[in-house]
XYZ file of C-alpha atoms in Angstrom:
693
model
C 131.768 86.729 95.963
C 132.038 90.349 97.171
C 130.175 91.515 100.244
C 128.155 93.984 98.181
C 126.884 91.339 95.799
C 126.249 88.947 98.672
C 124.156 91.600 100.412
C 121.636 91.452 97.606
C 120.704 87.926 98.738
C 118.724 89.574 101.527
C 115.939 90.350 99.067
C 115.183 88.123 96.034
C 113.921 91.126 94.115
C 117.170 93.008 94.575
C 119.225 89.871 93.940
C 118.222 89.865 90.263
C 118.803 93.578 89.873
C 122.486 94.264 90.397
C 123.125 97.987 90.048
C 124.038 99.424 86.723
C 123.444 102.579 84.765
C 122.438 100.467 81.756
C 119.111 101.750 80.425
C 117.629 98.254 80.043
C 118.491 97.348 83.626
C 116.988 100.598 84.916
C 113.833 99.885 82.946
C 113.631 96.366 84.377
C 114.120 97.739 87.882
C 111.227 100.175 87.466
C 109.013 97.433 86.048
C 109.748 95.147 89.015
C 109.170 97.817 91.657
C 106.556 100.030 90.021
C 103.506 98.348 88.499
C 102.840 101.466 86.428
C 106.020 100.809 84.442
C 105.292 97.125 83.684
C 103.355 97.823 80.494
C 103.349 95.961 77.204
C 105.355 97.268 74.279
C 103.258 96.286 71.293
C 104.506 95.911 67.738
C 102.811 96.086 64.330
C 99.013 96.448 64.322
C 98.689 96.199 68.111
C 100.967 99.197 68.504
C 98.923 101.150 65.959
C 95.709 100.474 67.890
C 97.145 101.610 71.232
C 98.701 104.708 69.636
C 95.444 105.687 67.908
C 93.358 105.162 71.066
C 95.904 107.074 73.176
C 96.007 110.029 70.787
C 92.201 110.140 70.512
C 91.996 109.963 74.311
C 94.315 112.962 74.693
C 92.507 115.055 72.084
C 89.148 114.208 73.658
C 90.418 115.368 77.048
C 91.751 118.601 75.559
C 88.464 119.237 73.720
C 86.357 118.483 76.799
C 88.484 120.842 78.894
C 88.608 123.674 76.356
C 84.974 123.512 75.267
C 83.385 123.062 78.680
C 80.150 121.968 76.970
C 80.159 118.278 77.917
C 78.398 117.436 81.220
C 80.841 116.502 83.985
C 79.375 112.982 84.381
C 79.916 112.246 80.675
C 83.498 113.544 80.780
C 84.243 111.333 83.780
C 82.559 108.264 82.284
C 84.367 108.776 78.953
C 87.632 109.199 80.812
C 87.081 105.890 82.605
C 86.069 104.157 79.349
C 89.363 105.138 77.688
C 91.323 104.216 80.796
C 89.742 100.758 81.134
C 90.265 100.013 77.440
C 93.963 100.995 77.517
C 94.540 99.308 80.888
C 93.903 95.812 79.539
C 95.621 96.471 76.213
C 98.799 97.715 77.896
C 99.110 95.849 81.196
C 99.369 92.037 81.438
C 97.682 90.013 84.170
C 101.025 89.483 85.945
C 104.413 91.159 85.709
C 106.056 87.899 84.632
C 103.908 87.503 81.524
C 105.411 88.375 78.116
C 105.224 92.050 77.203
C 104.934 91.434 73.453
C 101.681 89.438 73.349
C 98.012 90.320 73.743
C 95.817 87.436 74.958
C 92.222 87.249 73.760
C 90.869 87.509 77.307
C 92.536 90.901 77.716
C 90.921 92.127 74.508
C 87.545 90.960 75.848
C 88.173 92.637 79.232
C 89.192 95.859 77.458
C 85.961 96.006 75.450
C 83.745 94.949 78.372
C 85.411 97.407 80.773
C 85.048 100.282 78.331
C 81.561 99.074 77.349
C 80.259 99.335 80.909
C 81.077 103.052 80.937
C 79.815 103.480 77.374
C 76.503 102.033 78.610
C 76.316 104.893 81.107
C 77.215 107.441 78.400
C 74.616 106.141 75.926
C 71.864 105.913 78.565
C 72.888 109.021 80.486
C 69.666 110.986 79.983
C 67.440 107.971 80.706
C 69.362 107.193 83.913
C 69.056 110.810 85.032
C 65.341 110.980 84.183
C 64.639 107.758 86.091
C 65.796 109.626 89.211
C 67.188 106.640 91.099
C 64.836 103.985 89.735
C 67.539 101.655 88.435
C 66.756 98.642 86.256
C 68.165 95.161 86.601
C 70.419 95.794 83.571
C 71.746 98.962 85.228
C 72.745 97.003 88.311
C 74.308 94.120 86.315
C 76.376 96.584 84.256
C 77.414 98.366 87.461
C 78.532 95.111 89.108
C 80.581 94.104 86.059
C 82.110 97.587 85.828
C 83.154 97.532 89.489
C 84.644 94.020 89.204
C 86.664 94.998 86.132
C 87.871 98.160 87.898
C 89.120 95.938 90.735
C 90.979 93.709 88.281
C 92.658 96.642 86.581
C 93.604 97.963 90.039
C 95.194 94.606 90.931
C 97.282 94.724 87.776
C 98.392 98.334 87.755
C 98.062 99.957 91.178
C 98.509 97.022 93.533
C 96.761 95.007 96.221
C 96.728 97.439 99.181
C 94.180 99.908 97.815
C 92.180 97.066 96.246
C 91.922 95.274 99.600
C 90.931 98.484 101.381
C 88.214 99.289 98.811
C 86.945 95.697 98.951
C 86.772 95.829 102.739
C 84.744 99.028 102.537
C 82.245 97.461 100.127
C 81.871 94.452 102.439
C 81.347 96.856 105.326
C 78.457 98.482 103.433
C 76.685 95.093 103.453
C 77.581 93.719 106.892
C 77.712 96.921 108.947
C 74.347 96.155 110.553
C 75.905 93.093 112.193
C 78.903 94.959 113.633
C 79.021 96.291 117.196
C 79.736 99.765 118.512
C 80.525 102.765 116.368
C 80.899 100.602 113.228
C 77.227 99.642 113.230
C 74.857 101.012 110.577
C 71.461 99.941 109.233
C 72.911 97.978 106.279
C 72.325 98.401 102.550
C 71.117 96.133 99.773
C 73.032 95.296 96.604
C 71.000 97.650 94.420
C 71.609 100.621 96.693
C 75.354 99.978 97.059
C 76.008 99.384 93.337
C 73.898 102.328 92.171
C 75.506 104.652 94.715
C 79.041 103.620 93.765
C 78.608 103.350 90.003
C 75.989 105.851 88.881
C 76.268 108.809 91.244
C 78.949 111.439 91.696
C 79.379 110.207 95.283
C 81.201 107.057 94.170
C 83.569 106.101 91.358
C 82.620 109.194 89.352
C 83.131 111.435 92.348
C 85.600 114.208 93.117
C 88.776 112.106 92.592
C 87.855 111.144 89.010
C 86.562 114.663 88.441
C 90.000 116.007 89.300
C 91.743 113.232 87.350
C 89.753 113.870 84.171
C 90.548 117.590 84.190
C 93.641 119.189 85.675
C 95.498 116.039 86.783
C 95.418 114.696 83.235
C 96.682 118.025 81.926
C 99.530 118.068 84.435
C 100.514 114.525 83.484
C 100.549 115.628 79.846
C 102.598 118.649 80.892
C 105.043 116.325 82.669
C 105.291 114.112 79.560
C 106.211 117.151 77.476
C 108.810 118.182 80.055
C 110.324 114.692 80.103
C 110.561 114.674 76.314
C 112.453 117.961 76.327
C 115.097 116.451 78.638
C 114.402 118.726 81.585
C 115.333 115.957 84.044
C 118.935 115.894 82.843
C 118.942 119.695 82.774
C 117.910 119.763 86.454
C 120.673 117.292 87.332
C 123.287 119.225 85.360
C 122.187 122.514 86.913
C 122.303 121.119 90.444
C 125.691 119.591 89.619
C 126.944 122.998 88.523
C 125.695 124.539 91.774
C 126.641 121.888 94.350
C 128.827 119.310 92.581
C 132.079 120.818 93.804
C 130.996 121.111 97.438
C 131.912 118.580 100.097
C 129.893 115.467 99.306
C 128.733 117.151 96.096
C 126.944 114.246 94.335
C 124.730 113.614 97.368
C 123.749 117.279 97.491
C 123.053 117.146 93.749
C 120.737 114.179 94.414
C 118.840 116.134 97.071
C 118.386 119.260 94.939
C 117.564 117.525 91.647
C 115.137 115.063 93.245
C 113.262 117.914 94.921
C 112.835 119.600 91.527
C 111.909 116.422 89.646
C 109.712 114.915 92.341
C 107.278 117.805 92.602
C 106.371 117.292 88.929
C 106.667 113.508 88.578
C 104.643 112.421 91.616
C 106.295 108.989 91.677
C 108.980 108.304 94.253
C 110.082 105.011 92.645
C 110.469 106.301 89.076
C 112.162 109.429 90.401
C 114.566 107.328 92.471
C 115.461 105.163 89.489
C 115.544 108.037 86.998
C 117.873 110.391 88.841
C 119.411 107.679 91.031
C 120.970 105.900 88.056
C 123.132 109.012 87.737
C 123.573 110.230 91.327
C 123.985 106.974 93.275
C 127.056 105.696 91.349
C 128.588 109.177 91.734
C 127.990 109.122 95.492
C 129.551 105.674 95.835
C 132.512 106.689 93.697
C 133.092 109.644 96.016
C 133.110 107.395 99.107
C 129.573 107.208 100.480
C 128.398 103.797 101.682
C 125.934 102.050 99.349
C 123.163 102.020 101.971
C 123.608 105.739 102.566
C 123.790 106.645 98.871
C 120.628 104.706 98.044
C 118.883 106.187 101.083
C 119.730 109.774 100.096
C 118.184 109.346 96.659
C 115.134 107.497 98.001
C 114.434 110.041 100.748
C 114.905 113.011 98.407
C 112.799 111.465 95.632
C 109.997 110.657 98.059
C 110.142 114.163 99.489
C 109.667 115.597 96.019
C 105.977 114.776 96.366
C 105.849 117.032 99.438
C 107.524 119.851 97.523
C 105.397 122.765 96.303
C 104.200 124.079 93.904
C 102.749 120.849 92.428
C 103.400 118.119 95.048
C 102.757 115.389 92.472
C 99.330 116.982 91.723
C 98.267 116.523 95.367
C 98.305 120.299 95.932
C 95.355 120.723 93.578
C 93.421 117.826 95.089
C 94.029 119.159 98.579
C 92.818 122.626 97.614
C 89.649 121.154 96.128
C 89.004 118.679 98.948
C 89.564 121.129 101.800
C 87.969 124.091 100.038
C 90.856 126.581 100.204
C 92.631 128.464 97.383
C 95.499 126.640 95.706
C 97.993 129.282 96.899
C 96.994 128.576 100.511
C 98.060 124.936 100.086
C 101.323 125.956 98.401
C 102.182 128.443 101.154
C 101.292 125.874 103.807
C 103.651 123.327 102.248
C 106.689 125.627 101.953
C 108.127 125.540 105.491
C 107.531 121.785 106.086
C 109.133 120.960 102.703
C 112.033 123.304 103.415
C 112.634 121.593 106.759
C 112.370 118.133 105.198
C 114.999 118.793 102.545
C 117.132 120.851 104.918
C 117.308 117.817 107.190
C 118.497 115.588 104.341
C 120.930 118.210 103.016
C 122.462 118.874 106.443
C 122.845 115.156 107.187
C 124.535 114.636 103.814
C 126.889 117.527 104.590
C 127.741 116.190 108.052
C 128.304 112.676 106.699
C 130.688 114.061 104.082
C 132.706 115.959 106.694
C 132.702 112.979 109.057
C 134.135 110.765 106.306
C 136.386 113.474 104.881
C 134.728 113.367 101.460
C 135.459 116.018 98.857
C 133.434 117.285 95.912
C 133.697 116.280 92.278
C 136.805 117.269 90.305
C 136.441 120.641 88.623
C 136.685 119.137 85.154
C 133.622 116.934 85.820
C 131.384 119.833 86.857
C 129.422 121.674 84.157
C 129.722 125.450 84.165
C 126.505 127.107 85.257
C 126.387 130.119 82.922
C 127.046 128.257 79.636
C 124.615 125.538 80.754
C 121.883 128.045 81.564
C 122.418 130.002 78.350
C 122.257 126.864 76.197
C 119.383 125.027 77.900
C 117.786 127.518 80.282
C 114.750 127.801 78.030
C 113.633 124.416 79.392
C 112.406 125.944 82.654
C 110.235 128.568 80.934
C 107.126 126.288 80.865
C 107.465 125.777 84.634
C 107.786 129.543 85.092
C 104.653 130.028 82.972
C 102.604 127.517 84.928
C 103.695 128.891 88.311
C 102.984 132.456 87.139
C 99.410 131.655 86.170
C 98.814 129.640 89.331
C 100.073 132.518 91.468
C 97.941 134.950 89.436
C 94.828 133.228 90.685
C 94.057 131.237 87.533
C 92.639 127.736 87.863
C 94.874 124.681 87.796
C 93.280 123.635 84.496
C 93.958 126.986 82.828
C 97.525 127.088 84.179
C 98.255 123.568 82.916
C 96.904 124.440 79.463
C 99.106 127.539 79.327
C 102.084 125.435 80.375
C 101.419 122.905 77.611
C 100.986 125.674 75.019
C 104.255 127.289 76.117
C 106.114 123.960 75.764
C 104.729 123.465 72.248
C 105.720 127.010 71.234
C 109.246 126.544 72.613
C 109.570 123.105 70.949
C 108.509 124.545 67.566
C 110.893 127.502 67.942
C 113.837 125.266 68.873
C 113.064 122.882 65.997
C 112.911 125.771 63.514
C 116.297 126.996 64.725
C 117.676 123.469 64.283
C 116.320 123.279 60.723
C 117.760 126.712 59.853
C 121.170 125.425 60.954
C 120.820 122.288 58.826
C 120.324 120.031 61.876
C 117.662 117.446 62.586
C 114.814 119.117 64.569
C 114.817 118.156 68.236
C 111.025 117.828 68.387
C 108.964 116.392 65.533
C 105.624 114.723 64.915
C 106.890 111.372 66.226
C 107.910 113.070 69.466
C 104.440 114.607 69.809
C 102.834 111.176 69.385
C 105.242 109.743 71.978
C 104.246 112.490 74.426
C 100.523 111.844 73.932
C 100.995 108.092 74.337
C 103.059 108.638 77.503
C 100.378 110.965 78.907
C 97.595 108.456 78.181
C 99.657 105.653 79.704
C 100.603 107.786 82.720
C 97.015 108.654 83.615
C 95.862 105.016 83.725
C 97.180 104.187 87.197
C 96.096 107.550 88.582
C 92.560 107.217 87.179
C 92.158 103.669 88.461
C 93.456 104.680 91.891
C 91.070 107.646 91.899
C 88.213 105.315 90.939
C 89.070 103.022 93.849
C 89.349 106.026 96.140
C 85.883 106.994 94.893
C 84.587 103.611 96.091
C 86.057 104.236 99.537
C 84.631 107.759 99.663
C 81.284 106.450 98.366
C 80.979 103.931 101.192
C 82.028 106.606 103.677
C 79.283 108.970 102.483
C 76.717 106.169 102.289
C 77.325 104.822 105.802
C 78.702 107.884 107.580
C 81.840 105.888 108.345
C 84.159 108.899 108.123
C 82.803 110.520 111.250
C 82.539 107.127 112.949
C 86.190 106.284 112.229
C 87.249 109.665 113.540
C 85.179 109.171 116.670
C 86.504 105.614 117.045
C 90.170 106.652 116.857
C 89.562 109.492 119.290
C 87.799 107.107 121.674
C 90.679 104.641 121.344
C 93.065 107.481 122.227
C 90.795 108.512 125.153
C 90.539 111.988 123.639
C 94.290 112.649 123.924
C 95.513 114.593 120.872
C 99.068 113.214 120.930
C 97.854 109.604 121.076
C 95.353 110.350 118.289
C 98.193 111.720 116.159
C 100.271 108.583 116.719
C 97.362 106.335 115.729
C 96.690 108.519 112.683
C 100.374 108.401 111.731
C 100.490 104.597 111.861
C 97.206 104.288 109.942
C 98.362 106.721 107.239
C 101.680 104.917 106.761
C 99.865 101.587 106.347
C 97.262 103.052 103.985
C 99.914 104.851 101.949
C 102.066 101.807 101.203
C 102.375 101.338 97.459
C 99.715 103.908 96.519
C 100.341 106.631 93.895
C 100.572 110.172 95.240
C 97.072 111.302 94.322
C 95.377 108.124 95.569
C 97.578 108.267 98.652
C 96.210 111.659 99.601
C 92.607 110.756 98.811
C 92.705 107.586 100.909
C 94.598 108.943 103.921
C 92.632 112.195 104.072
C 89.302 110.381 103.797
C 89.995 107.734 106.410
C 92.404 109.242 108.950
C 92.276 113.053 108.795
C 88.780 113.093 110.307
C 90.193 111.658 113.556
C 92.452 114.695 114.038
C 89.632 117.086 113.180
C 87.332 115.309 115.607
C 89.908 115.373 118.405
C 90.784 119.064 117.941
C 87.339 120.508 117.203
C 84.964 117.931 118.670
C 81.529 118.029 117.071
C 82.103 121.577 115.795
C 82.366 122.695 112.189
C 85.938 123.864 111.522
C 86.705 126.244 108.665
C 88.520 124.996 105.535
C 91.813 126.513 106.740
C 91.424 124.698 110.056
C 91.012 121.412 108.158
C 94.240 121.907 106.225
C 96.719 120.853 108.981
C 94.875 117.539 109.476
C 94.893 116.810 105.735
C 98.568 117.762 105.460
C 99.400 115.532 108.440
C 97.726 112.477 106.891
C 99.289 113.185 103.491
C 102.818 113.485 104.905
C 102.710 110.098 106.594
C 101.028 108.449 103.611
C 103.845 109.650 101.345
C 106.645 108.738 103.748
C 105.504 105.092 103.530
C 107.703 104.842 100.413
C 110.834 104.919 102.592
C 109.413 103.360 105.761
C 110.085 99.627 106.325
C 108.862 97.032 105.599
C 107.529 98.071 102.150
C 109.746 101.113 101.378
C 109.576 100.766 97.579
C 111.702 103.852 96.917
C 114.384 102.632 99.328
C 114.415 99.188 97.679
C 114.881 100.869 94.298
C 117.783 102.899 95.668
C 119.296 99.783 97.265
C 119.127 97.857 93.991
C 121.057 100.574 92.158
C 123.579 100.933 94.990
C 124.232 97.206 95.539
C 123.162 97.638 99.151
C 121.074 95.867 101.775
C 117.475 96.977 101.128
C 116.268 97.103 104.728
C 119.373 98.865 105.948
C 118.918 101.348 103.112
C 115.305 101.834 104.207
C 116.393 102.478 107.797
C 118.923 105.057 106.586
C 116.258 106.666 104.396
C 113.908 106.857 107.371
C 116.607 108.626 109.400
C 117.221 111.061 106.552
C 113.480 111.709 106.263
C 113.191 112.465 109.980
C 111.693 115.872 109.206
C 108.580 114.196 107.829
C 108.114 112.374 111.144
C 108.545 115.444 113.359
C 107.272 118.507 111.501
C 103.643 117.290 111.060
C 103.253 117.031 114.836
C 104.542 120.571 115.173
C 102.148 122.125 112.676
C 99.170 120.363 114.250
C 100.004 121.971 117.591
C 100.877 125.301 115.981
C 99.370 125.878 112.495
C 101.500 129.036 112.110
C 104.140 126.713 110.676
C 101.752 126.335 107.712
C 101.556 130.145 107.424
C 97.997 130.077 108.734
C 97.218 133.190 110.767
C 100.865 134.257 110.869
C 102.497 137.547 109.834
C 105.754 137.893 107.892
C 107.885 138.432 111.012
C 106.555 135.379 112.833
C 106.963 133.273 109.674
C 110.606 134.382 109.403
C 111.213 133.548 113.056
C 109.529 130.139 112.745
C 111.579 129.308 109.639
C 114.954 130.322 111.121
C 114.456 128.547 114.451
C 113.042 125.455 112.738
C 116.085 125.279 110.438
C 118.329 125.483 113.491
C 116.237 122.705 114.971
C 116.690 120.499 111.910
C 120.442 121.120 112.106
C 120.482 120.007 115.742
C 118.383 116.916 114.991
C 120.648 116.011 112.055
C 123.679 116.271 114.349
C 121.961 114.063 116.892
C 121.184 111.398 114.298
C 124.551 111.634 112.557
C 126.649 111.837 115.731
C 128.849 114.548 114.283
C 128.914 118.353 113.983
C 132.486 119.666 114.231
C 133.687 116.502 115.938
C 132.284 113.093 116.849
C 129.780 113.193 119.682
C 131.010 111.910 123.045
C 132.291 114.389 125.635
C 134.389 111.615 127.245
C 136.164 110.565 124.046
C 139.498 112.135 125.045
C 139.610 110.411 128.411
C 141.103 106.994 129.087
C 137.815 105.273 129.896
C 136.145 102.015 128.941
C 134.500 101.922 125.516
C 130.932 101.339 126.861
C 131.296 104.499 128.980
C 132.399 106.506 125.931
C 129.499 105.131 123.897
C 127.055 106.038 126.643
C 128.460 109.582 126.667
C 128.012 109.777 122.908
C 124.374 108.666 123.220
C 123.749 111.285 125.910
C 125.196 114.051 123.734
C 123.196 112.934 120.708
C 120.011 112.920 122.773
C 120.877 116.424 123.968
C 121.145 117.624 120.348
C 117.824 115.976 119.546
C 116.175 117.696 122.521
C 117.602 121.078 121.495
C 116.372 120.518 117.947
C 112.840 119.655 119.005
C 112.699 122.765 121.178
C 113.792 124.931 118.228
C 111.277 123.380 115.816
C 108.378 123.890 118.209
C 107.063 127.339 117.119
C 106.912 128.710 120.657
C 109.131 131.651 121.770
C 109.993 130.057 125.129
C 111.063 126.720 123.680
C 112.921 128.536 120.874
C 115.041 130.525 123.326
C 115.831 127.440 125.398
C 116.572 125.345 122.304
C 118.904 127.919 120.747
C 120.803 128.462 124.021
C 121.142 124.712 124.522
C 122.298 124.239 120.906
C 124.922 127.013 121.199
C 126.304 125.391 124.347
C 126.493 121.963 122.699
C 128.190 123.375 119.596
C 130.701 125.235 121.766
C 131.656 121.905 123.343
C 131.997 120.427 119.846
C 134.331 123.252 118.760
C 136.499 122.836 121.885
C 136.658 119.072 121.307
C 137.692 119.617 117.684
C 140.493 121.950 118.741
C 141.633 119.449 121.379
C 141.621 116.630 118.840
C 143.594 118.753 116.382
C 146.143 119.629 119.068
C 146.539 115.958 119.995
C 147.138 115.016 116.347
C 149.665 117.809 115.829
C 151.360 117.045 119.149
């Protein structure tokens, strides 16, 4: 047995998923790692029912958005009714259950789950007129609805968020028995259920409000994009740009994953989708399996940090913090640039260290013919970004993007028909898109509903401020210690959660600690809240490559035939920017373009990029030559290794000084980096002379 195959024994999940570009194997991999992909594929009448419900769901959402005449509570309740019905029709109780059957109990759960929200819709006016005087039937329906939401969360989203939401509900009941800052007066069953189920402070709160409007539209937009084949177009374009460079396939993975990830919002599906193409290419070129899988995982995860969409988190952040959407996008630019620059530079250094070349010229598509033949695919993205930057709402921009895709699809199909070809986009494709959009929103809506429970308990008990005060007290008021505690909490809370739910949970629970530590009992402005929210979001997202869970890294390892934990460690090293930059923008928000002019932004960007280069050298142990200023001397190996460690630490120190947006540290960091690079150049020349001599 080969070492690569034997390595898969480290993880039973990876053991059964030996890497392949076979479509069925990729699908199985996504189903095993991503609960959202483990849906039933019905046949005959069952398929017809799910298709009809999905299409009706999509048209209802479009009508509700365009008309604007339906009360927000009814839109949210209807949204949840459709979601609960489809959740139990499409997702089995466990991943191992057959995907071609539909047990009677799931049919019952589907109707009961949807019926609980239909009860609210039918009795909406009576519930409103009763003004908080809830009946016994109201409470029973609310309890059943919450229990069924938990079950659908267990099936589709996963245990972490379900456990957190359950703990919060328990806290609402037992808080009066807890000591210290966790103590509150306690609440009865009627108050808790009514607050969580019937008010816009709970399940039907801001998360579901966002999900039932612009998030749904962006998921539909993404389904249209996927159907047009834009993912392959991105890969081909990046291949044309960077495929021939040193270590080309790895650079293609970084660029294409950044483009795909900002739209998809799923690190696992992005890793599998683009990784099935890029990882085998990287290995063929000479990259180690652990490194190849890590590159794709780190880049795919970082796609959710990439503006302008950030997996729909940009819109949620704008709404939660209370700042314009463009403020969030501008704030995310420099951190995202540094994140991907770190990965790109490390990939480049690894390629030079190993002596890897780019792809052969004949395997690289030509950019101009590619752009002329398929460049129309990016027009919908251009449209949506144009309207967003013009100050239009996210909902309006998404609608314009969808309309532009439909117009382009019709135009392309008409051209195909005029040439006697089969049209590339027909009625069946439209139905597929609508079904994919309805299926794609299920996990997001359920996660948003669970996040609503967490937020509901926080607003009911005042826990948000108490948690912030508790973390600050634990850190003895020290900002750096508070940031470390917040980082650890956000990584734990973010494990396995979809992007949107990830942001909602981490920002609700952990961001308040940073705000409390920085501003005390004051009332910071929305722009002052943004760094804390961005900090929590970054570490929640990076959980997808951070051991021990590291779902994206495990997906990359499975494709690459590599050790999963070693792949995760490599991915964490590649994603080092996400562990450093958030600390920097908390101490100096100018990195988020808050209160900074164009000249200072340019200076911050240039010095920070130099800093990421230095940090990448320190982690990689190579710039122009291997680190170790004693390598050319006849000394013991431990001494040479110690010298290498010292030099790597020096590069790391220089990098941190450059990233810190402070003129004094920038000057010191740049001078230190120049000196270190000069030593590297001299060592390279000496090595070359020794080889030639």
